[in-house]
mmCIF file of C-alpha atoms and ligand atoms in Angstrom:
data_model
loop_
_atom_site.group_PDB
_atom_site.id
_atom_site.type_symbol
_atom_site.label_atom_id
_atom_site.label_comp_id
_atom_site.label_asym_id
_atom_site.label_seq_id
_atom_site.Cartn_x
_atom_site.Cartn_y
_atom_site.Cartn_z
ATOM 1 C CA UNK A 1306 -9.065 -9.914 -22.720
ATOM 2 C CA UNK A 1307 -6.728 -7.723 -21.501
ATOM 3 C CA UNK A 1308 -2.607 -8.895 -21.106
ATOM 4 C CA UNK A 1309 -2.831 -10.443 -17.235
ATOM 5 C CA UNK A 1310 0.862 -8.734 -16.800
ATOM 6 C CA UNK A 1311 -0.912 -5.462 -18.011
ATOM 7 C CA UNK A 1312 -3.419 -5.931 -15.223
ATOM 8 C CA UNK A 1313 -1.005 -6.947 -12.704
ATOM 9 C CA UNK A 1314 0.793 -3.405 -12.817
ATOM 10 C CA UNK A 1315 -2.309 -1.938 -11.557
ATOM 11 C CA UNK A 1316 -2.846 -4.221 -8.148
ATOM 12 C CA UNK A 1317 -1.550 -2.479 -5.482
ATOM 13 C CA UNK A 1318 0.073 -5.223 -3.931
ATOM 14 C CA UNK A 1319 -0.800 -6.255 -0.299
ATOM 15 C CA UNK A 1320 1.284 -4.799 2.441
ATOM 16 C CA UNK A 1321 3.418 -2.516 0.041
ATOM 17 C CA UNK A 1322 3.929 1.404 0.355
ATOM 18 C CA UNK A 1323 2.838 2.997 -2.800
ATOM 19 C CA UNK A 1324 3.569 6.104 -4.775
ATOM 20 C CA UNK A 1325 0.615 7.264 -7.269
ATOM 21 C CA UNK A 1326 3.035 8.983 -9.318
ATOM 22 C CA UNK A 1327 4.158 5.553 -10.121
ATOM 23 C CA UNK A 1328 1.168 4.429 -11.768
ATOM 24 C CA UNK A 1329 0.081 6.111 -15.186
ATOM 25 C CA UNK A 1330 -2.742 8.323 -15.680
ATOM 26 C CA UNK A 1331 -2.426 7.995 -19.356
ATOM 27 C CA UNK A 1332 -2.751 4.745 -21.785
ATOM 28 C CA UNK A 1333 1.349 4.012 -22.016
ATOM 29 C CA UNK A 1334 1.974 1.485 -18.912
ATOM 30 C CA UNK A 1335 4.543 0.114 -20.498
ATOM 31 C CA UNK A 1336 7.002 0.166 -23.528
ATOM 32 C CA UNK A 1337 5.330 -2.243 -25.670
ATOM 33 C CA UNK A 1338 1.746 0.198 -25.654
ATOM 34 C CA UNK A 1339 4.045 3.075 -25.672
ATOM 35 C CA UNK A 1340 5.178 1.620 -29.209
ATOM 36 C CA UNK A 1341 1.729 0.451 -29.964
ATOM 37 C CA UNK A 1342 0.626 4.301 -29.845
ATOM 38 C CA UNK A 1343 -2.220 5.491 -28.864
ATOM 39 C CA UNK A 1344 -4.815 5.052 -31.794
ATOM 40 C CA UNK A 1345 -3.264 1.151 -32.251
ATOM 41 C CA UNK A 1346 -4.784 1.012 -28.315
ATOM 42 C CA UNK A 1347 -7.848 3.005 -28.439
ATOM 43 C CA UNK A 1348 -8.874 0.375 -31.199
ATOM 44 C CA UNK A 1349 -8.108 -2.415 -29.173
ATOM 45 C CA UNK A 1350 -9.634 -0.963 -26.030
ATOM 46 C CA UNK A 1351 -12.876 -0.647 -28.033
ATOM 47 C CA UNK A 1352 -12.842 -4.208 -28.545
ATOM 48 C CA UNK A 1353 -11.927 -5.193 -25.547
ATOM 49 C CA UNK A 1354 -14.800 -3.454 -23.971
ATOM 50 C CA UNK A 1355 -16.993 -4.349 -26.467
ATOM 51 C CA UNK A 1356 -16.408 -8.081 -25.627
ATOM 52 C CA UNK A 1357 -16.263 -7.561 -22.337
ATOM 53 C CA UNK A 1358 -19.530 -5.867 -21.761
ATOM 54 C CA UNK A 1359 -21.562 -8.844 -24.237
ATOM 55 C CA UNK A 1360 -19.712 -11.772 -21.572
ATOM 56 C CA UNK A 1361 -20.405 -9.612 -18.727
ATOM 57 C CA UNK A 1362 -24.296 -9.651 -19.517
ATOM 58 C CA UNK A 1363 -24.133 -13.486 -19.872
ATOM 59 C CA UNK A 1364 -22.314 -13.776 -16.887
ATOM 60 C CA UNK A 1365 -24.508 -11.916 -14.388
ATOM 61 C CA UNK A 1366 -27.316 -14.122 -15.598
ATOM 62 C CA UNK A 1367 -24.857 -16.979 -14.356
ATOM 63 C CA UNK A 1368 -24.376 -15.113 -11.034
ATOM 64 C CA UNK A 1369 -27.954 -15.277 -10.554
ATOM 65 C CA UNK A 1370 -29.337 -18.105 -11.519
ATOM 66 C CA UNK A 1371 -26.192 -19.799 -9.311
ATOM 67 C CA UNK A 1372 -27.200 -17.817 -6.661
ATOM 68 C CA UNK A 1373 -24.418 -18.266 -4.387
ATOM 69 C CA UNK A 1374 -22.045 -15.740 -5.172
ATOM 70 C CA UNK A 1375 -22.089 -11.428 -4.690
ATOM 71 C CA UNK A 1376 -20.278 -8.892 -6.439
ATOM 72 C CA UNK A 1377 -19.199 -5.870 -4.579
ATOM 73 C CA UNK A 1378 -17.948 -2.928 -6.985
ATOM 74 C CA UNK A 1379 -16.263 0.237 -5.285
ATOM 75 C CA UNK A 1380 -15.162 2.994 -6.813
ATOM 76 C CA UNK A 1381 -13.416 5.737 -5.493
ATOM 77 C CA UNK A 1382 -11.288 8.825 -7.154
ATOM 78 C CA UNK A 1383 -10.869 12.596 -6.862
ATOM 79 C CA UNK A 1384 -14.109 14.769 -8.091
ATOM 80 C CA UNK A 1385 -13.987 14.299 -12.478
ATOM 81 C CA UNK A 1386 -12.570 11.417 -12.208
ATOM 82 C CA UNK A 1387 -15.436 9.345 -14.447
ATOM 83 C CA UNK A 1388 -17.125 7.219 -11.739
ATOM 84 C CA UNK A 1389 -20.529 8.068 -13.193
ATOM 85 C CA UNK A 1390 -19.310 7.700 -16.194
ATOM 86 C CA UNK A 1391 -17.666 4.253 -15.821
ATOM 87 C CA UNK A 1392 -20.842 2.505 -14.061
ATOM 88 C CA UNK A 1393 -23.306 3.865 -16.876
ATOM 89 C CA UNK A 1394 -20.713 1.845 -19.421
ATOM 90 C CA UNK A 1395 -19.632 -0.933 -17.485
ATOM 91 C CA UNK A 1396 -23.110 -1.900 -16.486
ATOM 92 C CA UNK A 1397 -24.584 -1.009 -19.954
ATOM 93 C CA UNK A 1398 -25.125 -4.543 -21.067
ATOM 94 C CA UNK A 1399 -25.890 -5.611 -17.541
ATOM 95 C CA UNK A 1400 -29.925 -6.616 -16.880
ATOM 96 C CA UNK A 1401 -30.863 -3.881 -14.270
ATOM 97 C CA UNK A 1402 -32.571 -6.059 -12.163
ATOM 98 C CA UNK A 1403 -29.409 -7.926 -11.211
ATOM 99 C CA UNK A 1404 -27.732 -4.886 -10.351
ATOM 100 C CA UNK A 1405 -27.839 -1.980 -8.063
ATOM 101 C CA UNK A 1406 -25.848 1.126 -7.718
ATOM 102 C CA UNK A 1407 -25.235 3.100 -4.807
ATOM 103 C CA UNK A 1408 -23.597 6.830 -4.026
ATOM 104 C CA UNK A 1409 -22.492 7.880 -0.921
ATOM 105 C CA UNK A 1410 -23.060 11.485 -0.253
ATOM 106 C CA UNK A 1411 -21.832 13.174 3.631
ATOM 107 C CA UNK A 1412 -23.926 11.269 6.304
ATOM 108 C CA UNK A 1413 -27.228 11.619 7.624
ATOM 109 C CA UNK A 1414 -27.941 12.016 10.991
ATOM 110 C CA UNK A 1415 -29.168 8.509 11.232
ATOM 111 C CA UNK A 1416 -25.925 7.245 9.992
ATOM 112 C CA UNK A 1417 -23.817 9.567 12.568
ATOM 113 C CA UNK A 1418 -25.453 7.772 15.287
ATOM 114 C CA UNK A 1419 -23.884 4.257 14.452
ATOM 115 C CA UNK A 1420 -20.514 3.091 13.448
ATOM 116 C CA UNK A 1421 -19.047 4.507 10.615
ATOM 117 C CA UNK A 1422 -19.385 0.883 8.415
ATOM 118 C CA UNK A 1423 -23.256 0.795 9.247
ATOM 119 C CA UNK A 1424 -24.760 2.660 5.969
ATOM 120 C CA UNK A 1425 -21.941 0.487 3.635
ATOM 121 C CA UNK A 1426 -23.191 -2.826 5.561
ATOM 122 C CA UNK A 1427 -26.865 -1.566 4.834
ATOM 123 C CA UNK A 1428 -25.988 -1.270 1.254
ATOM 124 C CA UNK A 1429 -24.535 -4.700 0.470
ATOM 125 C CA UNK A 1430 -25.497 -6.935 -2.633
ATOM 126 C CA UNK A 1431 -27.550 -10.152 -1.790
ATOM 127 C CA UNK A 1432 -26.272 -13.101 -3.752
ATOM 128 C CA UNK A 1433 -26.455 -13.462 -7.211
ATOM 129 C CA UNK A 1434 -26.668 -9.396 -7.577
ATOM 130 C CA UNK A 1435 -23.607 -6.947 -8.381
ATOM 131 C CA UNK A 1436 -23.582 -4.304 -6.533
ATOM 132 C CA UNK A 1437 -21.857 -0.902 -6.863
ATOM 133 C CA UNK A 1438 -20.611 1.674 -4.169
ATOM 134 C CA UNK A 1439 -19.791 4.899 -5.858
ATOM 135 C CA UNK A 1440 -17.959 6.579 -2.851
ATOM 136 C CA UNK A 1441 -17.552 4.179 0.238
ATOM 137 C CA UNK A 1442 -16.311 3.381 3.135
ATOM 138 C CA UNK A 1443 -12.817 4.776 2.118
ATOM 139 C CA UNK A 1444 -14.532 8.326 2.804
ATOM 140 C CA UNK A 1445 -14.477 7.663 6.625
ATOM 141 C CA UNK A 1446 -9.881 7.684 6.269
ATOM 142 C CA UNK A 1447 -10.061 9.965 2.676
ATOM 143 C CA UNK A 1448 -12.294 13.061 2.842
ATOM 144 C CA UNK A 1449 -12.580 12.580 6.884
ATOM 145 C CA UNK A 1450 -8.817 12.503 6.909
ATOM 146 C CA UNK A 1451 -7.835 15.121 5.046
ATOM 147 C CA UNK A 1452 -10.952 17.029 6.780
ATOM 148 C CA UNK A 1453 -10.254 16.377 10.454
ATOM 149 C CA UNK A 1454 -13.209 18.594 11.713
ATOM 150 C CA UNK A 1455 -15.597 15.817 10.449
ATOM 151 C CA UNK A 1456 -14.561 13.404 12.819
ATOM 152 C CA UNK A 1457 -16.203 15.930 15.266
ATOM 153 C CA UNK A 1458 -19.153 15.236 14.185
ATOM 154 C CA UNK A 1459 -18.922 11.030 14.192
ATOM 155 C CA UNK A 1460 -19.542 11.213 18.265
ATOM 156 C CA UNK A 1461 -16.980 9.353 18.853
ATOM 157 C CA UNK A 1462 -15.603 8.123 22.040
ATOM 158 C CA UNK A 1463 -12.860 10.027 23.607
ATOM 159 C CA UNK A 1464 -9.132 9.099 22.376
ATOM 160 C CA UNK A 1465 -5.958 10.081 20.393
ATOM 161 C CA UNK A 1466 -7.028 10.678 16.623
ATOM 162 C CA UNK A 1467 -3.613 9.908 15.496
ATOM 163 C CA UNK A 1468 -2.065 7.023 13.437
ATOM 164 C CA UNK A 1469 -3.052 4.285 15.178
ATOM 165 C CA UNK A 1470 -6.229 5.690 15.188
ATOM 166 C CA UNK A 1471 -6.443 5.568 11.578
ATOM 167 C CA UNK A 1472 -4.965 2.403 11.330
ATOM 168 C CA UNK A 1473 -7.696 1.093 13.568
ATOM 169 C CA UNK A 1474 -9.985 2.321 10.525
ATOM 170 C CA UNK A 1475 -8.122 0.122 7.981
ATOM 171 C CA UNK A 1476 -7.935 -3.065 9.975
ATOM 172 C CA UNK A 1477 -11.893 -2.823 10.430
ATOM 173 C CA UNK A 1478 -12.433 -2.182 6.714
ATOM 174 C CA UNK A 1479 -10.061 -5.477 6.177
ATOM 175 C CA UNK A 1480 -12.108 -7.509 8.858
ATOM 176 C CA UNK A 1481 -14.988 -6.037 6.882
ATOM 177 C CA UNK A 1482 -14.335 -7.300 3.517
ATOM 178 C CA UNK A 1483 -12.518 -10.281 4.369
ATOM 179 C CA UNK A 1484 -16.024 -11.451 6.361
ATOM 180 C CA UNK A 1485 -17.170 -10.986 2.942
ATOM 181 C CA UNK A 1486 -14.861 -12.764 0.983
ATOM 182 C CA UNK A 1487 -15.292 -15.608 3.221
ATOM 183 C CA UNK A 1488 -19.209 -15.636 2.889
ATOM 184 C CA UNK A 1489 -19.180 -15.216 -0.929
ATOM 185 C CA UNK A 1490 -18.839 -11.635 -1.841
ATOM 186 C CA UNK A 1491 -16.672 -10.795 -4.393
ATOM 187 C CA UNK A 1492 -15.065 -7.644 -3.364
ATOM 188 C CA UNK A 1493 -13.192 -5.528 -6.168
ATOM 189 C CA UNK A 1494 -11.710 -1.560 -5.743
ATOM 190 C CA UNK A 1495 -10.907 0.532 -8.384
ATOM 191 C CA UNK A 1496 -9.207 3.811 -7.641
ATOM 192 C CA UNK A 1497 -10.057 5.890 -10.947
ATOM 193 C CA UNK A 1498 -6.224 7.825 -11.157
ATOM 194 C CA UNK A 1499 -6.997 10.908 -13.270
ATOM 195 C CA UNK A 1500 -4.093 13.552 -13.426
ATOM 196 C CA UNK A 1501 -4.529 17.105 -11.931
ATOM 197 C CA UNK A 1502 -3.861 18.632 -15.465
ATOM 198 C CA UNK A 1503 -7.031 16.117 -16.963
ATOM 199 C CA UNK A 1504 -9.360 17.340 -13.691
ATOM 200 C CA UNK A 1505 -8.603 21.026 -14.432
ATOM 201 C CA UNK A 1506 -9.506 20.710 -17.611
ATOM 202 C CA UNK A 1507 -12.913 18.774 -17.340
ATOM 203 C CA UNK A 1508 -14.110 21.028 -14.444
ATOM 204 C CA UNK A 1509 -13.259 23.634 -17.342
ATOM 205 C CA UNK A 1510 -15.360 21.980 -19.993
ATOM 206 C CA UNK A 1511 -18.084 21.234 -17.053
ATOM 207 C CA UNK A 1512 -17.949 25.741 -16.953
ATOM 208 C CA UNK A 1513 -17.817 26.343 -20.664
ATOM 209 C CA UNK A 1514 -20.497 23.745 -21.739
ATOM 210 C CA UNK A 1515 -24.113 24.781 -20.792
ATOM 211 C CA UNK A 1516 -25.432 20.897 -20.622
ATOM 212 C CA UNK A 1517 -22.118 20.260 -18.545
ATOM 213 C CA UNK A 1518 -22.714 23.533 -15.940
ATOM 214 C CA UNK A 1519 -24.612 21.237 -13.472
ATOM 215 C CA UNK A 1520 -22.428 18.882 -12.472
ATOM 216 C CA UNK A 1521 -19.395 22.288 -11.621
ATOM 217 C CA UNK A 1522 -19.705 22.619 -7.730
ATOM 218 C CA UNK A 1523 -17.869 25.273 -6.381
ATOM 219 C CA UNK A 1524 -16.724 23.250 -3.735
ATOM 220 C CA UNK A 1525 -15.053 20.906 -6.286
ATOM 221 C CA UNK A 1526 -12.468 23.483 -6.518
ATOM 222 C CA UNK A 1527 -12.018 23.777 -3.262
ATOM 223 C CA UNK A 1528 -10.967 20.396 -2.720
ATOM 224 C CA UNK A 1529 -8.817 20.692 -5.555
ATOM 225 C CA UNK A 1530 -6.846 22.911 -3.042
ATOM 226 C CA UNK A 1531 -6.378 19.280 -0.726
ATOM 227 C CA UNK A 1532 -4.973 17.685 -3.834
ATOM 228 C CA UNK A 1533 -1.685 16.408 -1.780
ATOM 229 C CA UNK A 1534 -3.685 15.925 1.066
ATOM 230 C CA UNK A 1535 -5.889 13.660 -0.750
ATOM 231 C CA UNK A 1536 -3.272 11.622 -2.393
ATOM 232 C CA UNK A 1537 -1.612 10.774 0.532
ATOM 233 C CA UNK A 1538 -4.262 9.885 2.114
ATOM 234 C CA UNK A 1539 -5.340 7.678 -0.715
ATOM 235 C CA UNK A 1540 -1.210 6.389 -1.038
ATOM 236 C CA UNK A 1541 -1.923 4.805 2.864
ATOM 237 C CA UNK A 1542 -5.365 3.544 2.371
ATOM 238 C CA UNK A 1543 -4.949 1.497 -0.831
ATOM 239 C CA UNK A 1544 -1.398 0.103 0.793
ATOM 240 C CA UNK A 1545 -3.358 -0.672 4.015
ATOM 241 C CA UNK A 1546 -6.268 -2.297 2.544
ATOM 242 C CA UNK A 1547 -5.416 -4.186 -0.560
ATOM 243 C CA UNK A 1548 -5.328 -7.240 0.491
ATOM 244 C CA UNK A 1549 -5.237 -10.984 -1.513
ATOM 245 C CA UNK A 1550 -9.200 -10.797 -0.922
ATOM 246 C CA UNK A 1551 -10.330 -7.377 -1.886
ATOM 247 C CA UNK A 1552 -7.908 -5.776 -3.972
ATOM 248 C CA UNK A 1553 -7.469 -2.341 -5.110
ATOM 249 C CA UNK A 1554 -6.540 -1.511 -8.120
ATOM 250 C CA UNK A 1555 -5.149 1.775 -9.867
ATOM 251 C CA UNK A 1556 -7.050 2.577 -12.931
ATOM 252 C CA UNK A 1557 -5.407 5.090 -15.408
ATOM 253 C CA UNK A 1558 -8.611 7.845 -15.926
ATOM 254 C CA UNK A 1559 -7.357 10.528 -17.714
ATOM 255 C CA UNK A 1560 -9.144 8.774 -21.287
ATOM 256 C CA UNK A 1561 -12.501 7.029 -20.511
ATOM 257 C CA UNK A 1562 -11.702 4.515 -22.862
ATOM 258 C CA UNK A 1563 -9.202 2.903 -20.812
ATOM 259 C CA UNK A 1564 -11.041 2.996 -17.453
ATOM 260 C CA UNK A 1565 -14.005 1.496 -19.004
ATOM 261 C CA UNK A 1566 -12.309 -1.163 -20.950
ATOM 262 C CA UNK A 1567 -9.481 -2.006 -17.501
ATOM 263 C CA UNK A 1568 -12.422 -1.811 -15.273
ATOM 264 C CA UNK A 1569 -14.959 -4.292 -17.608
ATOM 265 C CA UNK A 1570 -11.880 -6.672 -17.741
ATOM 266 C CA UNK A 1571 -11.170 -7.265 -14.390
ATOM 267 C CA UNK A 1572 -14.707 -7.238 -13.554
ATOM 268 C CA UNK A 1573 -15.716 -9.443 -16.345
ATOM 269 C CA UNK A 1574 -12.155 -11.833 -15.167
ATOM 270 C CA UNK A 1575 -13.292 -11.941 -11.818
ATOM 271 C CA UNK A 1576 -16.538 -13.646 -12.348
ATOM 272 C CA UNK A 1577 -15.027 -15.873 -15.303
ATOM 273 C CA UNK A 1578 -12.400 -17.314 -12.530
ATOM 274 C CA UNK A 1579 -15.769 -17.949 -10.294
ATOM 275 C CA UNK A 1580 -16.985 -21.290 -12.334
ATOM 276 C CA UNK A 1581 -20.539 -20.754 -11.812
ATOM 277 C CA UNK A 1582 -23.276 -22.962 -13.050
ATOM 278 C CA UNK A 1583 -26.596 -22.696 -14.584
ATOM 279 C CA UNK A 1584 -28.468 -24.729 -11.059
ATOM 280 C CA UNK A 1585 -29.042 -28.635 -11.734
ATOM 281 C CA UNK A 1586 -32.360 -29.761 -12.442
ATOM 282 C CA UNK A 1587 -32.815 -32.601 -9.853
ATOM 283 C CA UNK A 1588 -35.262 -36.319 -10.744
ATOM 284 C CA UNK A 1589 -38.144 -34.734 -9.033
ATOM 285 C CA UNK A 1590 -38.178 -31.402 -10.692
ATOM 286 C CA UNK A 1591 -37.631 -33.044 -13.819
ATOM 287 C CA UNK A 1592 -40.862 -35.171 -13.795
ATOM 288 C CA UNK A 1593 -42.674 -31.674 -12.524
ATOM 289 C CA UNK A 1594 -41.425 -30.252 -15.742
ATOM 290 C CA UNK A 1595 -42.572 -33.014 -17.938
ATOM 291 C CA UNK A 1596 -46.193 -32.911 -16.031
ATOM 292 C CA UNK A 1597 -46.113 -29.564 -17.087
ATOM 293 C CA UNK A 1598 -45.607 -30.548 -20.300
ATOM 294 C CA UNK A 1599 -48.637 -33.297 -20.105
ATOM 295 C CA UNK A 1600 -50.699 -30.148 -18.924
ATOM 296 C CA UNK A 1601 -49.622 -27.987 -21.430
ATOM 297 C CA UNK A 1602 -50.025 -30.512 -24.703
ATOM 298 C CA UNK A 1603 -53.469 -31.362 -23.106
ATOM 299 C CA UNK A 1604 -55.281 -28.084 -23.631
ATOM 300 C CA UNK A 1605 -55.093 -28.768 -27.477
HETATM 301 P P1 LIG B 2074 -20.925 14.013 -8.496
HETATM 302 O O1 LIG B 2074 -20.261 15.290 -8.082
HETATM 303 O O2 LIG B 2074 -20.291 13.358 -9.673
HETATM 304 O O3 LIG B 2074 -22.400 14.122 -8.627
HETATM 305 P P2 LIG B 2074 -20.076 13.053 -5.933
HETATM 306 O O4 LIG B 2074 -19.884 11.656 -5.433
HETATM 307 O O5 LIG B 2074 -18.882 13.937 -5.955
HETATM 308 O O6 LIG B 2074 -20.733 12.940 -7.335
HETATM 309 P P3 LIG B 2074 -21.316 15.068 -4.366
HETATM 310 O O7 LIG B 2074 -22.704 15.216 -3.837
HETATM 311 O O8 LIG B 2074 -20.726 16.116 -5.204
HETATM 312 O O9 LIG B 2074 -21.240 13.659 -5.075
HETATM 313 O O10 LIG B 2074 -20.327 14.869 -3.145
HETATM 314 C C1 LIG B 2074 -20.499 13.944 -2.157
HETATM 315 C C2 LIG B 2074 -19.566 14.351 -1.063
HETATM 316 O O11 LIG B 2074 -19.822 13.561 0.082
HETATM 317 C C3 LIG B 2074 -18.111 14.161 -1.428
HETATM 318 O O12 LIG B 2074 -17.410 15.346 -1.260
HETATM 319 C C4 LIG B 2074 -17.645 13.098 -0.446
HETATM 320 O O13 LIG B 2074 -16.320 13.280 -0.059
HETATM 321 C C5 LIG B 2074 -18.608 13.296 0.694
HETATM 322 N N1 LIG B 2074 -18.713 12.112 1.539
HETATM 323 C C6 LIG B 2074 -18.980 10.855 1.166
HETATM 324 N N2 LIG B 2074 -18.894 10.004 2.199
HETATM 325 C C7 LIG B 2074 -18.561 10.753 3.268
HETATM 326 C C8 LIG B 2074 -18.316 10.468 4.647
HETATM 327 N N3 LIG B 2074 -18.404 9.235 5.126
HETATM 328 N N4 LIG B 2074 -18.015 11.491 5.457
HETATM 329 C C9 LIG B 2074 -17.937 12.751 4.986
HETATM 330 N N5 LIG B 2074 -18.146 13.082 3.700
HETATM 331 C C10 LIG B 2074 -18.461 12.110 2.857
HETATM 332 MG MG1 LIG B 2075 -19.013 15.982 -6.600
#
């Protein structure tokens, strides 16, 4: 497991303004690693991750045979940033039929016609499942922000569009997730932090790399032209909406290794803190099983 006061410096703590400059991109969050170096901590990441991904198998098994708990994954971050990358590791180890992944793309029509939370409700894990939201609900105040001409399109009623406006938008997504803290969802945001330098340069090996040339879009550049947009907009959503029941967290993603082996810890820590339990057999189901037995030992 991972140093708790190394995970604590990358909550965004409730009700705080935040600077992303302040939080690393890189593997050196503080002095100690910084000594370390970095091959000392890729080594130790590996591990990490690798123990982390054999508990995290054993405990979804928990999570569903206990059946009363959800776990609600969201991952957001700037185009490169290694969401794909971090659910195919993450949920490597995880049984695939506990576990469901979802991307949100622009909106359909059908979505359009109802409140902008509808297609994310739709999408929720049912107990004892983990589910993941690659993209979210954080579009509607990120990309919708930064690109006000979408909000044209959400048929809104007529008002102001302003601050409050937005901050309308946050408190909903609160009310949202605390609802489902309160009815058993864990809810648990990871904002995958990769540098502008480190996004350059894998939309350049995405260009140079024939097997990599599918996943360039043009208009990933483009919104690499947004950049400050985007990260002020992302600076007043994650202070708005981390909150003591779905936190967000700042995940250095400039080296895969540490956003795979930060993300698997707090994932794997969250459901470790959840004391779940295999269900109890009760009298009556006991003396089914050892009919079943009889039954059994009877055919010879
Ligand atoms: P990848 O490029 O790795 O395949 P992606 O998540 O970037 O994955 P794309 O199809 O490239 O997928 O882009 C999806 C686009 O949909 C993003 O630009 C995102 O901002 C946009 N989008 C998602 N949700 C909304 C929303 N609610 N309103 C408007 N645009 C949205
Ligand atoms: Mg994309």
């Amino acid at each position: 497991m991972i140093d708790r006061k190394i995970i604590d410096l990358f909550r965004v703590p409730p009700g705080k303004k935040i600077r992303l400059k302040n939080y690393a991109t890189d593997w050196a969050q503080t002095e100690e690693l910084e000594e370390l170096g970095k091959d000392e901590i890729k080594e130790r990441a590996q591990q990490v991750l690798e123990q982390n991904l054999k508990d995290l198998a054993e405990m979804q098994n928990l999570l569903y045979a206990d059946d009363r708990y959800a776990l609600l994954i969201v991952l957001q971050g700037m185009d490169a940033a290694g969401k794909d990358g971090t659910i195919k590791h993450v949920m490597s180890g995880v049984n695939p039929q506990g576990c469901q992944v979802f991307s949100f793309k622009q909106p359909s029509a059908e979505d359009l016609d109802h409140n902008f939370l509808w297609r994310y409700m739709k999408a929720l894990p049912e107990r004892g499942r983990i589910g993941i939201f690659n993209r979210s609900c954080y579009e509607d105040v990120l990309v919708v922000k930064v690109h006000h001409e979408l909000l044209d399109q959400q048929k809104l009623p007529p008002g102001k569009r302003g601050k409050s406006f937005w901050e309308g938008r946050y408190d909903d997504i609160n009310a949202f997730e605390r609802h489902l803290a309160r009815t058993g969802t864990i809810v648990l945001k990871f904002f995958l932090h990769v540098s502008k330098q480190e996004q350059k340069r894998r939309f350049l090996e995405r260009l140079d790399r024939p097997e990599k040339n599918w996943k360039f879009s043009a208009a990933d550049v483009a919104e690499r032209q947004c950049w400050d947009d985007y990260v002020k907009a992302y600076q007043d959503a994650l202070a708005a909406t981390s909150t003591d029941w779905a936190p967000w967290y700042v995940i250095p993603a400039d080296h895969k290794w540490v956003t795979r082996a930060v993300v698997a810890d707090i994932v794997t820590s969250a459901l470790r803190k959840l004391d779940l339990k295999y269900p109890k057999v009760t009298e009556e189901q006991r003396q089914a099983l050892a009919e079943a037995r009889r039954l059994l030992e009877e055919e010879g």
